[in-house]
PDB file of C-alpha atoms in Angstrom:
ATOM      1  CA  UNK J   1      -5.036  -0.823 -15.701  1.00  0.00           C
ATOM      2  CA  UNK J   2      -3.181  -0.553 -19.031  1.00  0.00           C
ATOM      3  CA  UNK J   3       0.445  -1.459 -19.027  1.00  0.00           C
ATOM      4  CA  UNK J   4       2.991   1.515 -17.962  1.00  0.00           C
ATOM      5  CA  UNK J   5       4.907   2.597 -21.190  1.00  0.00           C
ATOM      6  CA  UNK J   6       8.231   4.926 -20.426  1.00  0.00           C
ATOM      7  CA  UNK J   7       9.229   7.515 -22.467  1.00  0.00           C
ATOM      8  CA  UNK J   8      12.613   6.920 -24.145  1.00  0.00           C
ATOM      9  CA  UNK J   9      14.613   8.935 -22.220  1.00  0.00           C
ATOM     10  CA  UNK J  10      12.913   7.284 -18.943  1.00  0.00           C
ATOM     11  CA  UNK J  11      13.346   4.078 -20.568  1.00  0.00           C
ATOM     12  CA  UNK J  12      17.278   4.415 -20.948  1.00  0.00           C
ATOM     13  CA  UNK J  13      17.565   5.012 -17.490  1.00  0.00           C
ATOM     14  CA  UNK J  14      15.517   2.173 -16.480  1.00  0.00           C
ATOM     15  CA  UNK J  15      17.707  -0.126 -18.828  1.00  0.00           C
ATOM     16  CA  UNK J  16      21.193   1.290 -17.320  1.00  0.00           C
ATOM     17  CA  UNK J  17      19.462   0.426 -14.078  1.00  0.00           C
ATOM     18  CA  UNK J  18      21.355  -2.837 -12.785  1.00  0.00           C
ATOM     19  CA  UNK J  19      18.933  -5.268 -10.873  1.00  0.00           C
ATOM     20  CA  UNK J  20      18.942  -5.549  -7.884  1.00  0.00           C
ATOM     21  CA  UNK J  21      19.808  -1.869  -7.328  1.00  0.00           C
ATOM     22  CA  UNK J  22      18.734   0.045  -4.021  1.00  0.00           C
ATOM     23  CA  UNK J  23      17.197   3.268  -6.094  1.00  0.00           C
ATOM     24  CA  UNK J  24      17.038   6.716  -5.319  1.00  0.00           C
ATOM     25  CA  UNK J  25      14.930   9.037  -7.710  1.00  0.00           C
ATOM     26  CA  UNK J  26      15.208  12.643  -7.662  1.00  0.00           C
ATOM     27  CA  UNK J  27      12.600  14.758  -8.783  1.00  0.00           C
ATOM     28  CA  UNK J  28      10.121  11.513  -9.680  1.00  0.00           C
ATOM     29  CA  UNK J  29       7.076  13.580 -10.001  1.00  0.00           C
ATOM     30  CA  UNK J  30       4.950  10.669 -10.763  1.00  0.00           C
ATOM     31  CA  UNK J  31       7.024   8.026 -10.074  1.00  0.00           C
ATOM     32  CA  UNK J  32       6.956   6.481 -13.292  1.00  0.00           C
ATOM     33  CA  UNK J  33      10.694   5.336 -13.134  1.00  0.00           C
ATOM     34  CA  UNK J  34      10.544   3.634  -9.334  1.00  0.00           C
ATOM     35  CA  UNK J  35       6.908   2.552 -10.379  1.00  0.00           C
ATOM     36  CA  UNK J  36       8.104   0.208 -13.602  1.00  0.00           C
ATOM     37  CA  UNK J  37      11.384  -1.263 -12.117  1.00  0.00           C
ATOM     38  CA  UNK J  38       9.237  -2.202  -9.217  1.00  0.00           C
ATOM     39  CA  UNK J  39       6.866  -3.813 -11.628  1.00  0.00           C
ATOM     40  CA  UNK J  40       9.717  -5.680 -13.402  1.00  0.00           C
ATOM     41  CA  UNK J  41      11.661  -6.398 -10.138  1.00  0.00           C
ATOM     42  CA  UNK J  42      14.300  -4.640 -11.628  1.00  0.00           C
ATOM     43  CA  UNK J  43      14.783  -2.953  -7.811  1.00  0.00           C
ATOM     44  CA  UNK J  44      14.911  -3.894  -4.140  1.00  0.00           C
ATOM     45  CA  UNK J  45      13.307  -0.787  -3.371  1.00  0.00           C
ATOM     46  CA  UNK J  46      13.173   2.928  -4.413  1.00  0.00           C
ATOM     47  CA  UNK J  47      12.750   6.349  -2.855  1.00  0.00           C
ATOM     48  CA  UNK J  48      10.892   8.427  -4.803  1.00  0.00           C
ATOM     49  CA  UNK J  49      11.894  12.208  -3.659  1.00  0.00           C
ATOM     50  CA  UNK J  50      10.430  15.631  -4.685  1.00  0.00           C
ATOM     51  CA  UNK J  51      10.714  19.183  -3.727  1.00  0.00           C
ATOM     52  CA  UNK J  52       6.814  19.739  -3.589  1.00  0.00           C
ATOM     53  CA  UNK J  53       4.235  18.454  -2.482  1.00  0.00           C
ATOM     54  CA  UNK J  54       2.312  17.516  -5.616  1.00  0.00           C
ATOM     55  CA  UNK J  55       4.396  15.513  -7.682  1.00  0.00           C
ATOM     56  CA  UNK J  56       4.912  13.214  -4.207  1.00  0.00           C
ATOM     57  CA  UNK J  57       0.538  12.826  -4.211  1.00  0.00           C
ATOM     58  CA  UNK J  58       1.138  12.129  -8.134  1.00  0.00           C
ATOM     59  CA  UNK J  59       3.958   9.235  -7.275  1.00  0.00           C
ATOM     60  CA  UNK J  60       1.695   7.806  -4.108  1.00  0.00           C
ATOM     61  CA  UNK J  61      -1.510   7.568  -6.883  1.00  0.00           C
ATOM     62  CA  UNK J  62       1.038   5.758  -9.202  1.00  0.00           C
ATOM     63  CA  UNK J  63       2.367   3.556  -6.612  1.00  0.00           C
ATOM     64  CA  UNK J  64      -1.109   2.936  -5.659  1.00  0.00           C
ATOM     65  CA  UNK J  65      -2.746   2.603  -9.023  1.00  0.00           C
ATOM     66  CA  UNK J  66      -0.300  -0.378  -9.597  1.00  0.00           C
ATOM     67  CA  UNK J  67       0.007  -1.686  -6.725  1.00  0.00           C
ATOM     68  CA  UNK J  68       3.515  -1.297  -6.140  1.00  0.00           C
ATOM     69  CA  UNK J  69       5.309  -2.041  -2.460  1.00  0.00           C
ATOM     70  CA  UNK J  70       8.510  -1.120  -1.335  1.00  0.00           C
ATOM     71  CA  UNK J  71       8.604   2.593  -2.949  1.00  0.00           C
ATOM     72  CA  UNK J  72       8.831   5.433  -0.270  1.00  0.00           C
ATOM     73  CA  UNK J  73       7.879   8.483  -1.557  1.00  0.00           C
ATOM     74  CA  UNK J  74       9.676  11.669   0.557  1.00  0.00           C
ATOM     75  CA  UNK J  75       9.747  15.367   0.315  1.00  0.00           C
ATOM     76  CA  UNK J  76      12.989  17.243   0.291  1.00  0.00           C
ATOM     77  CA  UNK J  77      15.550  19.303  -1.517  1.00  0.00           C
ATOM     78  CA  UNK J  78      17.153  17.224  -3.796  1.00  0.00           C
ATOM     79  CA  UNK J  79      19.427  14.435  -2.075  1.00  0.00           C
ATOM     80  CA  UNK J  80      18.775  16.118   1.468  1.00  0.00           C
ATOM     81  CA  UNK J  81      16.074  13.186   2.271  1.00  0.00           C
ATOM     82  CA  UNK J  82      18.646  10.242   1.392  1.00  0.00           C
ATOM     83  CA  UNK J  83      21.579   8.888   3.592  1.00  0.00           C
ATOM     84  CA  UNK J  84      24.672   7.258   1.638  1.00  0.00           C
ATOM     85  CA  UNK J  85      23.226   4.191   2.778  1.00  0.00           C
ATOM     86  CA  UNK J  86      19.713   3.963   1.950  1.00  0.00           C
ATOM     87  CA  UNK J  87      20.816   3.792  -1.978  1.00  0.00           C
ATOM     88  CA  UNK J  88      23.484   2.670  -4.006  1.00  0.00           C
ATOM     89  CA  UNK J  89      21.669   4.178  -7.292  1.00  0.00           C
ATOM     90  CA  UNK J  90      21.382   7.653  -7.662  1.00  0.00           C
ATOM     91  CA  UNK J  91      18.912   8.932 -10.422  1.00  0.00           C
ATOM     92  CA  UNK J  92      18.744  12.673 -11.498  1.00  0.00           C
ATOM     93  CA  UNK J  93      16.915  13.593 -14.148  1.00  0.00           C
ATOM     94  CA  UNK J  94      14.214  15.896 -16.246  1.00  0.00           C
ATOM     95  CA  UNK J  95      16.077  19.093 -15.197  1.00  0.00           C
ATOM     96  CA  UNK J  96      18.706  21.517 -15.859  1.00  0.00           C
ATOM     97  CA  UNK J  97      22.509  20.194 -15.999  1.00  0.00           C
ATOM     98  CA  UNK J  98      23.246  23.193 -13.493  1.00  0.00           C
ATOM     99  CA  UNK J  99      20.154  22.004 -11.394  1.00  0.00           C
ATOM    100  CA  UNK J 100      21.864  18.223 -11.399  1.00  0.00           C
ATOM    101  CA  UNK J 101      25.184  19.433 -10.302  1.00  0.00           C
ATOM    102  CA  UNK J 102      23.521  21.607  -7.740  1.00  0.00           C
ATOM    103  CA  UNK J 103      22.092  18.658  -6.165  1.00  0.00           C
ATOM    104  CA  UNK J 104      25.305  16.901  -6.243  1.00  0.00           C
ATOM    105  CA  UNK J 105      27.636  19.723  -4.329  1.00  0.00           C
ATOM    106  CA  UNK J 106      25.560  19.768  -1.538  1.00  0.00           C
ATOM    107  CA  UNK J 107      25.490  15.306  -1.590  1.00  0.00           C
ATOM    108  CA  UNK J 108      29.315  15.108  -2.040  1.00  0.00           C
ATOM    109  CA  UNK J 109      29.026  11.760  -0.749  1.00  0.00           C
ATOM    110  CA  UNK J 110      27.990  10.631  -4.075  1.00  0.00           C
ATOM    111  CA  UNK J 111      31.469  10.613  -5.007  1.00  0.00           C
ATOM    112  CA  UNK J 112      32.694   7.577  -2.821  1.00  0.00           C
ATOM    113  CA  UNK J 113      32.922   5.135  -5.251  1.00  0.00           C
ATOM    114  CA  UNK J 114      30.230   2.960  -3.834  1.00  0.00           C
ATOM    115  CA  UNK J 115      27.227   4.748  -6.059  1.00  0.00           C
ATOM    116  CA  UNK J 116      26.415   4.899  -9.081  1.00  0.00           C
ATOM    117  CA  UNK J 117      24.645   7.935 -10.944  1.00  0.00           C
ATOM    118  CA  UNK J 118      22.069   7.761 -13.414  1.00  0.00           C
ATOM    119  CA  UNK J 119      21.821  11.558 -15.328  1.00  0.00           C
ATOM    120  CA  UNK J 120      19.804  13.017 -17.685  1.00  0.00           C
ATOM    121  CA  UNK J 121      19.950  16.881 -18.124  1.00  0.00           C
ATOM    122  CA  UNK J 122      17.181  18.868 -19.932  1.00  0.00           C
ATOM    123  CA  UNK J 123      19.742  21.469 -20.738  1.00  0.00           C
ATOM    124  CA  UNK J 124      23.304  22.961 -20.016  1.00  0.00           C
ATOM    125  CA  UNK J 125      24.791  19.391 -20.287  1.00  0.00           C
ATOM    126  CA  UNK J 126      28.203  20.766 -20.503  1.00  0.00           C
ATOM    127  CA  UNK J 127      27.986  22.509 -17.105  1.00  0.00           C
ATOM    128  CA  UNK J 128      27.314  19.061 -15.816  1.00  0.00           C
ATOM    129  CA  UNK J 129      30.154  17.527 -17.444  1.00  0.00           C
ATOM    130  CA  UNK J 130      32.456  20.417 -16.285  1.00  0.00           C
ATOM    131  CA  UNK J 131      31.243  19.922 -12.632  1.00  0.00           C
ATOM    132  CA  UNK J 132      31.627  16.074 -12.749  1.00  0.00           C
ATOM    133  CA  UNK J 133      35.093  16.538 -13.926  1.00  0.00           C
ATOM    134  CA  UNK J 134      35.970  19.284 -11.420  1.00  0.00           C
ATOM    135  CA  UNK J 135      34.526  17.220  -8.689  1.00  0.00           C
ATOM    136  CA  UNK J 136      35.915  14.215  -8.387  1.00  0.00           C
ATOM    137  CA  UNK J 137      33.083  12.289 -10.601  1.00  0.00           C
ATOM    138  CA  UNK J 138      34.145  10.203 -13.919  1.00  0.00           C
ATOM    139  CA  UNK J 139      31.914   9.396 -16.889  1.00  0.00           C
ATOM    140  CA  UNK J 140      31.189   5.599 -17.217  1.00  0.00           C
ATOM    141  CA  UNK J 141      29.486   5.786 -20.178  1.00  0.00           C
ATOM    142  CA  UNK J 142      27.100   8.305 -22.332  1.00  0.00           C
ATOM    143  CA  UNK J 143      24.300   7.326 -24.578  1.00  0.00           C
ATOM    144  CA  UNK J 144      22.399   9.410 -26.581  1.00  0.00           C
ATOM    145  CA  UNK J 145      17.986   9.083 -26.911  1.00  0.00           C
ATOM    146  CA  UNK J 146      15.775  10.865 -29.022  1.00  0.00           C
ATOM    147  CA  UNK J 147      12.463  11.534 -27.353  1.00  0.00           C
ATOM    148  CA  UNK J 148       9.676  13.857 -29.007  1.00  0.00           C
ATOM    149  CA  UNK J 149      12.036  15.300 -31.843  1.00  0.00           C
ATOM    150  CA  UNK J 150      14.894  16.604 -29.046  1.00  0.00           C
ATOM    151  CA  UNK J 151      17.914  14.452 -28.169  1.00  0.00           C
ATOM    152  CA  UNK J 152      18.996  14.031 -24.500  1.00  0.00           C
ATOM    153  CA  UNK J 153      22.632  13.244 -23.297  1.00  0.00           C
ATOM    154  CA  UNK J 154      22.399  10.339 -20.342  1.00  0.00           C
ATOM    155  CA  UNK J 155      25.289   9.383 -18.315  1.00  0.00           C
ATOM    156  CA  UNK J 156      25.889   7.092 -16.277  1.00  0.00           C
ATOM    157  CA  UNK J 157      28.767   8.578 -13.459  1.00  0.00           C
ATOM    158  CA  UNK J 158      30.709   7.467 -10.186  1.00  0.00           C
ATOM    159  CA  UNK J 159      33.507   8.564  -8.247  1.00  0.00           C
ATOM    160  CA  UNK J 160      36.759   8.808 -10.198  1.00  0.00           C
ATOM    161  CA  UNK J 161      38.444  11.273 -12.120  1.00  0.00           C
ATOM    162  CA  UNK J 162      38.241  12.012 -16.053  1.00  0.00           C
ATOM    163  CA  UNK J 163      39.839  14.920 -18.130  1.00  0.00           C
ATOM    164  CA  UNK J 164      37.823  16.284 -20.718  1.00  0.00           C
ATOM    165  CA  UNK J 165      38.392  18.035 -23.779  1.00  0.00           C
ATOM    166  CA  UNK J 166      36.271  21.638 -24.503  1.00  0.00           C
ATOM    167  CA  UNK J 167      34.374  19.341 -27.543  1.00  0.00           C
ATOM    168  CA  UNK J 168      33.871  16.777 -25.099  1.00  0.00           C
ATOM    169  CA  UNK J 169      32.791  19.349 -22.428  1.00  0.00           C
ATOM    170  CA  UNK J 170      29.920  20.245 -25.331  1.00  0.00           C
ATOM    171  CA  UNK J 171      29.505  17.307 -27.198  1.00  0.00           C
ATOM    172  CA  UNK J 172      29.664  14.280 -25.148  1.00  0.00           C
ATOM    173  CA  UNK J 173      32.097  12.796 -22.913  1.00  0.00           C
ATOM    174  CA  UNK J 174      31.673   9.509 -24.628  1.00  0.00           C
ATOM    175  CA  UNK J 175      29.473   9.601 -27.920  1.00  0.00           C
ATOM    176  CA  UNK J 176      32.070   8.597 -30.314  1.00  0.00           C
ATOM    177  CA  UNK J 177      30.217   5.709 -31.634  1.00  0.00           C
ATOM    178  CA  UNK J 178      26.748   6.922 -30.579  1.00  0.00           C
ATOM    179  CA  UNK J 179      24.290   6.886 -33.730  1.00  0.00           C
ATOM    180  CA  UNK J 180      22.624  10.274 -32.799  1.00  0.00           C
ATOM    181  CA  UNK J 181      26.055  11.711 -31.816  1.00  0.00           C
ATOM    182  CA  UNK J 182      26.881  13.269 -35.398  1.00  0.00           C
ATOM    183  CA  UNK J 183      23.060  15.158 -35.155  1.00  0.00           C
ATOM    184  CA  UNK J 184      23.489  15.842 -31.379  1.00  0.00           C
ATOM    185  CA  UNK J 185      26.937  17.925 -32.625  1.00  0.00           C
ATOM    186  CA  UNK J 186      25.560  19.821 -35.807  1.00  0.00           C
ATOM    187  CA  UNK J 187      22.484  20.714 -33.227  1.00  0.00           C
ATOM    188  CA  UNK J 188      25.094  22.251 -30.957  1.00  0.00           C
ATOM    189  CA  UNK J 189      27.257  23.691 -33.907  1.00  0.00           C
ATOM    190  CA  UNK J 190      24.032  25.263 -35.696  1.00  0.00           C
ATOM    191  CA  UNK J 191      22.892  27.023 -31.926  1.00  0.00           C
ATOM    192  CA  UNK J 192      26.162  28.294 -31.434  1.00  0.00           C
ATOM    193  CA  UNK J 193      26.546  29.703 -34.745  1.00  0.00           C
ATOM    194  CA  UNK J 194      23.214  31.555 -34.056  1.00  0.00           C
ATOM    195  CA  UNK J 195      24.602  33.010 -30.824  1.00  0.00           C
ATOM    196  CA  UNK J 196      27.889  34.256 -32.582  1.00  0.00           C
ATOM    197  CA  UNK J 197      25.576  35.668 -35.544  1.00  0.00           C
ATOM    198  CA  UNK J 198      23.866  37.698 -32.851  1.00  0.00           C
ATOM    199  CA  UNK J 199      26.769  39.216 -31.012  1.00  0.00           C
ATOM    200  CA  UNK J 200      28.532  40.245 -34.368  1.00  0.00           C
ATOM    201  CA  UNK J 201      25.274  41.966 -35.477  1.00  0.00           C
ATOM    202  CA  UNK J 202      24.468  43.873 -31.933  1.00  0.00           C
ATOM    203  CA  UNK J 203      28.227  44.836 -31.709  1.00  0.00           C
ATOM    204  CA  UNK J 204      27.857  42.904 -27.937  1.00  0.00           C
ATOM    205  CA  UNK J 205      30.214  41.008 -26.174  1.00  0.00           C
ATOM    206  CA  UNK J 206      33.378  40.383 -28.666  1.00  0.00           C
ATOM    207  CA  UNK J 207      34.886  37.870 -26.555  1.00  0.00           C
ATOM    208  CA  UNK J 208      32.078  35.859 -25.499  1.00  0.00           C
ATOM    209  CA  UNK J 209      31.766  35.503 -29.271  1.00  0.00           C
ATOM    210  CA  UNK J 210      35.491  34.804 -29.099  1.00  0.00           C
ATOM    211  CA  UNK J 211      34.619  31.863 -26.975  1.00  0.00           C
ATOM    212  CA  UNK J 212      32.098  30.784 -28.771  1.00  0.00           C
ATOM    213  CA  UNK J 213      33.946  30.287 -31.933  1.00  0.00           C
ATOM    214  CA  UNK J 214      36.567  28.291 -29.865  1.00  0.00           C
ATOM    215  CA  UNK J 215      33.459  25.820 -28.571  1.00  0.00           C
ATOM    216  CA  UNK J 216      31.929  25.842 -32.345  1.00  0.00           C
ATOM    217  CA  UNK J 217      36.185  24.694 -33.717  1.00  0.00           C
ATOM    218  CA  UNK J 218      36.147  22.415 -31.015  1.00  0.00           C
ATOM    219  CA  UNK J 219      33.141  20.650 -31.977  1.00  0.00           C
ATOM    220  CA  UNK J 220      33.861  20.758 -36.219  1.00  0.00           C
ATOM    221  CA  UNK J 221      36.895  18.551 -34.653  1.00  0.00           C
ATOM    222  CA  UNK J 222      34.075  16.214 -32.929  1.00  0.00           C
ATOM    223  CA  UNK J 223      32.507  15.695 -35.588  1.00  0.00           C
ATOM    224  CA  UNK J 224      35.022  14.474 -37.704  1.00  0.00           C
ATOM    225  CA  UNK J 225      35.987  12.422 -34.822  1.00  0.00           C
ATOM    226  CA  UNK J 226      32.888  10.917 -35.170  1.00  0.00           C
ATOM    227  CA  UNK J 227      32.667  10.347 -39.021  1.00  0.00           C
ATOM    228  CA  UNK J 228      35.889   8.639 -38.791  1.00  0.00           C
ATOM    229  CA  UNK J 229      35.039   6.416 -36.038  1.00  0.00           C
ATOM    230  CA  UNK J 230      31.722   5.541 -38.130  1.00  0.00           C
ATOM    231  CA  UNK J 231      32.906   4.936 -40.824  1.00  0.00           C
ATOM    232  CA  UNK J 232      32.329   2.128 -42.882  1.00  0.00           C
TER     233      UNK J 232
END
């Protein structure tokens, strides 16, 4: 059996994972995650959960085809098959930032202070952000990893409260002295620019463009933010 090899996002999380950690993984599919902190005794234990069926037979091969104990693979709706007691490490991640915070209204016991949360959105990062914020969540710390050409926001969260600015909302709650930060915020800058090039051409929605601009001024700001942190 070759080694198991993490992708970089994967491997972030595994890294921000603290040893000794009681795990929770949501959405594991395969169970790569669980699998390798297992492997490095990086965990106590982990529950691997998934909505379906077939990525929990995926996770019990893994477990199995590295001989892994102490991983409990269970079906269920995101958080719905873990008690605030089982873990004290919460990860969420592969899928939509809506999807995340989702998960996390109907668990609001997530927000006690006692567990930490491990998340990496796909997409919509900001509407995560916003519903951490809103919810009674704060922002330990945000690191940026390329993986395959795209860059992925991951966050490390627990209960607490945070205030963040619209750029921040879009560009990272805490990238200011992230290397990929400056490239994650032109990425954002150049989409949005798109968007507002559409609506001016189709005549659409004048102040959703309005908004827009407000998001793509906030960000310009960001950025400079950023150059001037980085500067040498």
């Amino acid at each position: 059996m070759k080694p198991l090899e993490l992708t970089p996002r994967l491997q972030l999380l595994a890294d921000w994972v603290r040893s000794g950690a009681r795990l929770a993984d949501v959405g594991t599919d395969h169970a790569y995650l669980p699998v390798w902190l297992r492997l490095h005794g990086r965990v106590v234990y982990a529950i691997a959960c998934d909505l379906r069926k077939g990525p929990l037979k995926r996770a019990g091969e893994t477990c199995q085809a590295y001989g892994v104990d102490r991983i409990c693979c269970r079906q269920g709706d995101g958080l719905a098959s873990v008690t605030p007691e089982e873990a004290d490490t919460i990860v969420i991640a592969g899928i939509g930032g809506e999807n995340i915070a989702a998960i996390l209204a109907k668990a609001p016991w997530t927000a006690d202070g006692t567990h930490t949360l491990l998340l990496q959105p796909q997409t919509r990062a900001e509407v995560l952000r916003a519903f951490l914020a809103d919810h009674g969540y704060a922002i330990r710390r945000e690191a940026l990893v390329e993986d395959r050409g795209i860059f992925y926001p991951v966050m490390e969260a627990a209960g607490g409260e945070m205030a963040l600015s619209l750029g921040q909302l879009y560009g990272g709650a805490a990238l200011l002295h992230d290397p990929l930060g400056d490239r994650y915020i032109i990425e954002k800058i150049i989409r949005l620019q798109g968007a507002v090039a559409g609506i001016n051409r189709s005549g659409g929605n004048q102040e959703k463009g309005d908004a827009l601009r407000d998001i793509i001024t906030a960000l310009l700001s960001m950025r400079e933010e950023w150059r001037l942190a980085n500067s040498r």
